[in-house]
XYZ file of N, CA and C in Angstrom:
438
model
N -28.364 1.829 -22.186
C -29.057 2.727 -21.300
C -28.185 3.958 -21.081
N -28.781 5.152 -21.109
C -28.048 6.392 -20.950
C -28.754 7.308 -19.965
N -27.965 8.097 -19.265
C -28.487 9.144 -18.412
C -27.867 10.453 -18.862
N -28.635 11.508 -18.872
C -28.126 12.808 -19.267
C -28.021 13.691 -18.032
N -26.881 14.327 -17.864
C -26.661 15.214 -16.739
C -25.883 16.418 -17.234
N -26.573 17.546 -17.357
C -25.947 18.779 -17.831
C -25.213 18.565 -19.150
N -25.913 18.076 -20.125
C -25.396 17.835 -21.474
C -24.284 16.785 -21.528
N -24.129 16.032 -20.502
C -23.122 14.973 -20.465
C -23.848 13.640 -20.445
N -23.551 12.792 -21.383
C -24.217 11.493 -21.461
C -23.303 10.440 -20.850
N -23.846 9.702 -19.897
C -23.105 8.627 -19.248
C -23.729 7.314 -19.691
N -22.933 6.470 -20.288
C -23.430 5.174 -20.737
C -23.166 4.144 -19.648
N -24.239 3.576 -19.136
C -24.139 2.564 -18.077
C -23.376 1.338 -18.579
N -23.608 0.949 -19.825
C -22.951 -0.254 -20.340
C -21.437 -0.076 -20.462
N -20.943 1.179 -20.490
C -19.498 1.409 -20.525
C -18.854 0.903 -19.232
N -19.527 1.103 -18.095
C -18.979 0.685 -16.814
C -18.997 -0.830 -16.650
N -19.829 -1.503 -17.401
C -19.944 -2.952 -17.292
C -19.553 -3.654 -18.581
N -18.704 -3.002 -19.384
C -18.248 -3.619 -20.621
C -17.362 -4.818 -20.291
N -17.222 -5.707 -21.264
C -16.418 -6.908 -21.054
C -14.985 -6.547 -20.676
N -14.422 -5.516 -21.315
C -13.042 -5.136 -21.005
C -12.913 -4.578 -19.589
N -13.917 -3.824 -19.114
C -13.874 -3.285 -17.746
C -14.025 -4.396 -16.715
N -14.908 -5.353 -16.990
C -15.093 -6.477 -16.075
C -13.808 -7.305 -16.017
N -13.183 -7.544 -17.172
C -11.924 -8.279 -17.223
C -10.852 -7.539 -16.433
N -10.805 -6.227 -16.616
C -9.833 -5.399 -15.908
C -10.053 -5.473 -14.392
N -11.303 -5.443 -13.979
C -11.645 -5.530 -12.560
C -11.242 -6.884 -11.981
N -11.462 -7.946 -12.724
C -11.060 -9.286 -12.280
C -9.539 -9.365 -12.160
N -8.836 -8.847 -13.152
C -7.369 -8.823 -13.093
C -6.893 -8.026 -11.882
N -7.550 -6.891 -11.628
C -7.194 -6.063 -10.480
C -7.328 -6.868 -9.187
N -8.392 -7.647 -9.085
C -8.599 -8.497 -7.914
C -7.556 -9.592 -7.785
N -7.199 -10.212 -8.896
C -6.176 -11.270 -8.888
C -4.841 -10.707 -8.424
N -4.476 -9.545 -8.984
C -3.218 -8.909 -8.579
C -3.265 -8.525 -7.102
N -4.407 -8.038 -6.651
C -4.569 -7.704 -5.234
C -4.342 -8.913 -4.343
N -4.851 -10.062 -4.767
C -4.639 -11.309 -3.993
C -3.168 -11.691 -3.973
N -2.476 -11.518 -5.106
C -1.035 -11.828 -5.126
C -0.289 -10.872 -4.195
N -0.727 -9.622 -4.153
C -0.116 -8.661 -3.241
C -0.333 -9.038 -1.795
N -1.504 -9.551 -1.491
C -1.818 -10.005 -0.135
C -0.855 -11.116 0.288
N -0.626 -12.071 -0.605
C 0.294 -13.181 -0.310
C 1.710 -12.651 -0.097
N 2.145 -11.748 -0.964
C 3.492 -11.176 -0.835
C 3.613 -10.404 0.468
N 2.613 -9.589 0.771
C 2.619 -8.788 1.995
C 2.771 -9.696 3.219
N 1.926 -10.718 3.313
C 1.988 -11.621 4.457
C 3.309 -12.386 4.509
N 3.794 -12.859 3.370
C 5.031 -13.645 3.341
C 6.234 -12.806 3.769
N 6.350 -11.618 3.240
C 7.477 -10.738 3.588
C 7.389 -10.335 5.067
N 6.183 -9.949 5.491
C 5.995 -9.563 6.890
C 6.377 -10.717 7.819
N 5.881 -11.902 7.518
C 6.169 -13.084 8.342
C 7.670 -13.367 8.385
N 8.316 -13.317 7.218
C 9.750 -13.592 7.139
C 10.541 -12.632 8.023
N 10.313 -11.336 7.864
C 11.073 -10.355 8.626
C 10.747 -10.378 10.117
N 9.503 -10.652 10.452
C 9.105 -10.670 11.869
C 9.541 -11.965 12.554
N 9.215 -13.092 11.944
C 9.440 -14.382 12.599
C 10.863 -14.913 12.443
N 11.469 -14.747 11.268
C 12.791 -15.308 11.034
C 13.922 -14.343 11.357
N 13.710 -13.060 11.088
C 14.770 -12.091 11.349
C 14.551 -11.302 12.631
N 13.379 -11.486 13.243
C 13.109 -10.865 14.528
C 12.907 -9.355 14.494
N 12.575 -8.807 13.336
C 12.336 -7.372 13.256
C 11.049 -6.997 13.980
N 10.970 -5.756 14.393
C 9.766 -5.205 14.987
C 8.586 -5.439 14.051
N 7.422 -5.782 14.589
C 6.262 -6.140 13.759
C 5.813 -5.003 12.846
N 5.981 -3.772 13.289
C 5.547 -2.640 12.461
C 6.527 -2.388 11.309
N 7.802 -2.586 11.577
C 8.795 -2.466 10.501
C 8.602 -3.602 9.504
N 8.401 -4.810 10.006
C 8.144 -5.958 9.129
C 6.884 -5.726 8.295
N 5.861 -5.177 8.918
C 4.612 -4.879 8.210
C 4.843 -3.854 7.109
N 5.617 -2.810 7.396
C 5.910 -1.781 6.395
C 6.687 -2.371 5.215
N 7.624 -3.275 5.504
C 8.381 -3.923 4.422
C 7.476 -4.801 3.561
N 6.569 -5.530 4.204
C 5.619 -6.358 3.456
C 4.705 -5.505 2.595
N 4.193 -4.427 3.167
C 3.328 -3.507 2.429
C 4.074 -2.913 1.233
N 5.315 -2.480 1.449
C 6.114 -1.888 0.366
C 6.388 -2.870 -0.764
N 6.699 -4.105 -0.404
C 6.958 -5.131 -1.430
C 5.693 -5.426 -2.226
N 4.556 -5.511 -1.539
C 3.292 -5.786 -2.223
C 2.901 -4.647 -3.147
N 3.053 -3.415 -2.696
C 2.710 -2.253 -3.524
C 3.578 -2.217 -4.778
N 4.866 -2.453 -4.617
C 5.781 -2.443 -5.768
C 5.413 -3.545 -6.758
N 5.192 -4.742 -6.258
C 4.773 -5.862 -7.108
C 3.469 -5.532 -7.842
N 2.488 -5.055 -7.088
C 1.182 -4.768 -7.678
C 1.269 -3.674 -8.743
N 2.086 -2.652 -8.495
C 2.227 -1.580 -9.479
C 2.674 -2.143 -10.828
N 3.740 -2.924 -10.825
C 4.277 -3.406 -12.098
C 3.339 -4.386 -12.787
N 2.691 -5.245 -12.043
C 1.744 -6.171 -12.684
C 0.537 -5.411 -13.228
N 0.035 -4.447 -12.459
C -1.079 -3.634 -12.975
C -0.649 -2.861 -14.217
N 0.525 -2.302 -14.205
C 1.008 -1.499 -15.328
C 1.049 -2.311 -16.626
N 1.599 -3.513 -16.541
C 1.806 -4.298 -17.759
C 0.679 -5.274 -18.081
N -0.077 -5.724 -17.080
C -1.094 -6.746 -17.334
C -2.509 -6.197 -17.178
N -2.831 -5.648 -16.024
C -4.198 -5.200 -15.766
C -4.600 -4.057 -16.683
N -3.757 -3.012 -16.735
C -4.125 -1.805 -17.480
C -3.381 -1.660 -18.801
N -2.390 -2.524 -19.055
C -1.606 -2.462 -20.293
C -1.204 -1.012 -20.600
N -0.527 -0.409 -19.644
C -0.194 1.007 -19.707
C 1.262 1.191 -20.088
N 1.545 2.171 -20.937
C 2.922 2.411 -21.363
C 3.381 3.839 -21.079
N 2.876 4.393 -19.992
C 3.280 5.738 -19.560
C 4.798 5.792 -19.451
N 5.408 6.840 -20.015
C 6.859 6.952 -20.007
C 7.410 7.459 -18.668
N 6.609 8.187 -17.920
C 7.050 8.716 -16.620
C 6.733 7.701 -15.516
N 7.523 6.647 -15.485
C 7.266 5.522 -14.576
C 7.347 5.954 -13.114
N 8.363 6.729 -12.757
C 8.524 7.141 -11.358
C 7.328 7.966 -10.901
N 6.873 8.892 -11.737
C 5.721 9.719 -11.384
C 4.467 8.860 -11.252
N 4.295 7.914 -12.165
C 3.132 7.023 -12.114
C 3.193 6.135 -10.871
N 4.379 5.619 -10.550
C 4.523 4.793 -9.360
C 4.174 5.586 -8.101
N 4.606 6.851 -8.031
C 4.290 7.675 -6.865
C 2.781 7.883 -6.729
N 2.077 8.031 -7.843
C 0.612 8.124 -7.795
C 0.030 6.828 -7.217
N 0.522 5.702 -7.724
C 0.042 4.399 -7.259
C 0.328 4.229 -5.768
N 1.525 4.620 -5.344
C 1.904 4.520 -3.934
C 0.988 5.388 -3.072
N 0.704 6.599 -3.521
C -0.170 7.486 -2.746
C -1.582 6.906 -2.635
N -2.104 6.361 -3.733
C -3.423 5.732 -3.695
C -3.405 4.565 -2.710
N -2.327 3.800 -2.717
C -2.205 2.647 -1.819
C -2.121 3.074 -0.356
N -1.365 4.126 -0.082
C -1.242 4.617 1.298
C -2.576 5.176 1.785
N -3.258 5.924 0.920
C -4.589 6.422 1.288
C -5.534 5.245 1.510
N -5.434 4.234 0.655
C -6.250 3.032 0.813
C -5.984 2.337 2.139
N -4.725 2.289 2.550
C -4.377 1.696 3.843
C -5.012 2.494 4.982
N -4.958 3.812 4.863
C -5.595 4.656 5.874
C -7.098 4.466 5.909
N -7.724 4.398 4.729
C -9.168 4.163 4.655
C -9.533 2.804 5.249
N -8.700 1.802 4.969
C -8.929 0.466 5.501
C -8.924 0.498 7.027
N -7.932 1.135 7.581
C -7.818 1.235 9.037
C -9.003 1.999 9.623
N -9.362 3.104 8.990
C -10.503 3.905 9.453
C -11.806 3.108 9.380
N -11.988 2.355 8.292
C -13.197 1.527 8.150
C -13.269 0.474 9.251
N -12.167 -0.207 9.485
C -12.157 -1.242 10.518
C -12.492 -0.627 11.871
N -11.847 0.473 12.189
C -12.097 1.129 13.473
C -13.567 1.536 13.601
N -14.078 2.191 12.564
C -15.457 2.687 12.595
C -16.466 1.549 12.686
N -16.274 0.529 11.882
C -17.199 -0.612 11.877
C -17.190 -1.315 13.234
N -16.004 -1.458 13.806
C -15.927 -2.119 15.116
C -16.555 -1.269 16.217
N -16.309 0.026 16.167
C -16.832 0.906 17.219
C -18.344 1.064 17.135
N -18.861 1.281 15.936
C -20.288 1.566 15.773
C -21.114 0.315 15.519
N -20.543 -0.635 14.806
C -21.301 -1.834 14.471
C -21.082 -2.980 15.429
N -20.059 -2.850 16.263
C -19.721 -3.884 17.239
C -19.557 -5.254 16.565
N -18.948 -5.240 15.377
C -18.676 -6.488 14.661
C -17.269 -6.965 15.008
N -17.009 -8.220 14.748
C -15.674 -8.752 15.022
C -14.654 -8.086 14.100
N -13.405 -8.149 14.518
C -12.318 -7.557 13.737
C -12.302 -8.092 12.306
N -12.433 -9.409 12.143
C -12.308 -9.996 10.814
C -13.509 -9.690 9.915
N -14.681 -9.571 10.478
C -15.846 -9.145 9.685
C -15.637 -7.697 9.257
N -15.200 -6.862 10.183
C -14.927 -5.457 9.868
C -13.826 -5.353 8.811
N -12.791 -6.173 8.936
C -11.694 -6.154 7.960
C -12.191 -6.573 6.578
N -13.045 -7.580 6.513
C -13.583 -8.016 5.222
C -14.377 -6.886 4.561
N -15.233 -6.240 5.318
C -16.026 -5.124 4.780
C -15.096 -4.010 4.314
N -14.081 -3.713 5.112
C -13.124 -2.669 4.756
C -12.375 -3.019 3.474
N -11.992 -4.268 3.322
C -11.276 -4.698 2.111
C -12.143 -4.488 0.878
N -13.402 -4.842 0.959
C -14.314 -4.660 -0.181
C -14.448 -3.180 -0.515
N -14.668 -2.347 0.481
C -14.827 -0.909 0.239
C -13.550 -0.282 -0.331
N -12.417 -0.639 0.231
C -11.160 -0.055 -0.221
C -10.761 -0.613 -1.589
N -11.136 -1.838 -1.893
C -10.910 -2.388 -3.237
C -11.593 -1.504 -4.274
N -12.814 -1.098 -4.007
C -13.547 -0.224 -4.930
C -12.815 1.109 -5.076
N -12.372 1.681 -3.968
C -11.589 2.928 -3.986
C -10.322 2.745 -4.822
N -9.533 1.723 -4.497
C -8.259 1.513 -5.185
C -8.446 1.323 -6.689
N -9.392 0.491 -7.068
C -9.612 0.250 -8.497
C -10.044 1.541 -9.204
N -11.024 2.212 -8.658
C -11.572 3.406 -9.309
C -10.517 4.488 -9.483
N -9.797 4.794 -8.422
C -8.800 5.871 -8.494
C -7.634 5.480 -9.398
N -7.179 4.245 -9.298
C -6.077 3.834 -10.174
C -6.489 3.792 -11.638
N -7.697 3.329 -11.925
C -8.162 3.273 -13.312
C -8.363 4.675 -13.880
N -8.876 5.600 -13.054
C -9.211 6.940 -13.541
C -8.041 7.931 -13.482
N -7.059 7.681 -12.624
C -5.958 8.646 -12.462
C -4.593 8.022 -12.762
N -4.220 7.017 -11.995
C -2.869 6.463 -12.109
C -2.598 5.871 -13.489
N -3.515 5.048 -13.993
C -3.297 4.347 -15.251
C -4.176 4.862 -16.382
N -4.706 6.058 -16.231
C -5.566 6.627 -17.271
C -4.762 6.801 -18.546
N -5.326 6.309 -19.635
C -4.653 6.447 -20.930
C -4.860 7.868 -21.435
N -3.763 8.485 -21.861
C -3.856 9.831 -22.409
C -4.531 9.795 -23.764
N -5.543 10.636 -23.916
C -6.252 10.730 -25.198
C -5.416 11.567 -26.154
N -5.143 11.017 -27.320
C -4.331 11.736 -28.315
C -5.182 12.189 -29.454
């Protein structure tokens, strides 16, 4: 199936190809591993070392982002970009924006929808997952056409 828009043809089946679906599943798996790392690091620093909860949270977030970047680079997107630091900074920026979007979604859903925090958080996670995957696939890990 194709749609034409100003002489540009968009193939719907490209977005749902087996490789894209596999990539999306891998992205989700890595995201879940990041969630575990984030919670584990945060818990360790907050509960065992007695650090401030916000500092512990930042350390957990940083560890998860770093872990997720490298797994996405080598497994999810099989990317061999030579400018690793520049690529990591793109990934970090997408992640920080995603964190902001997540917080904004939770706040908005709770204020306007009067839903519980965890329902709002679940909806926010789904929405931000779409943001994170799309931006990282199209910008951070985009393969250079030669």
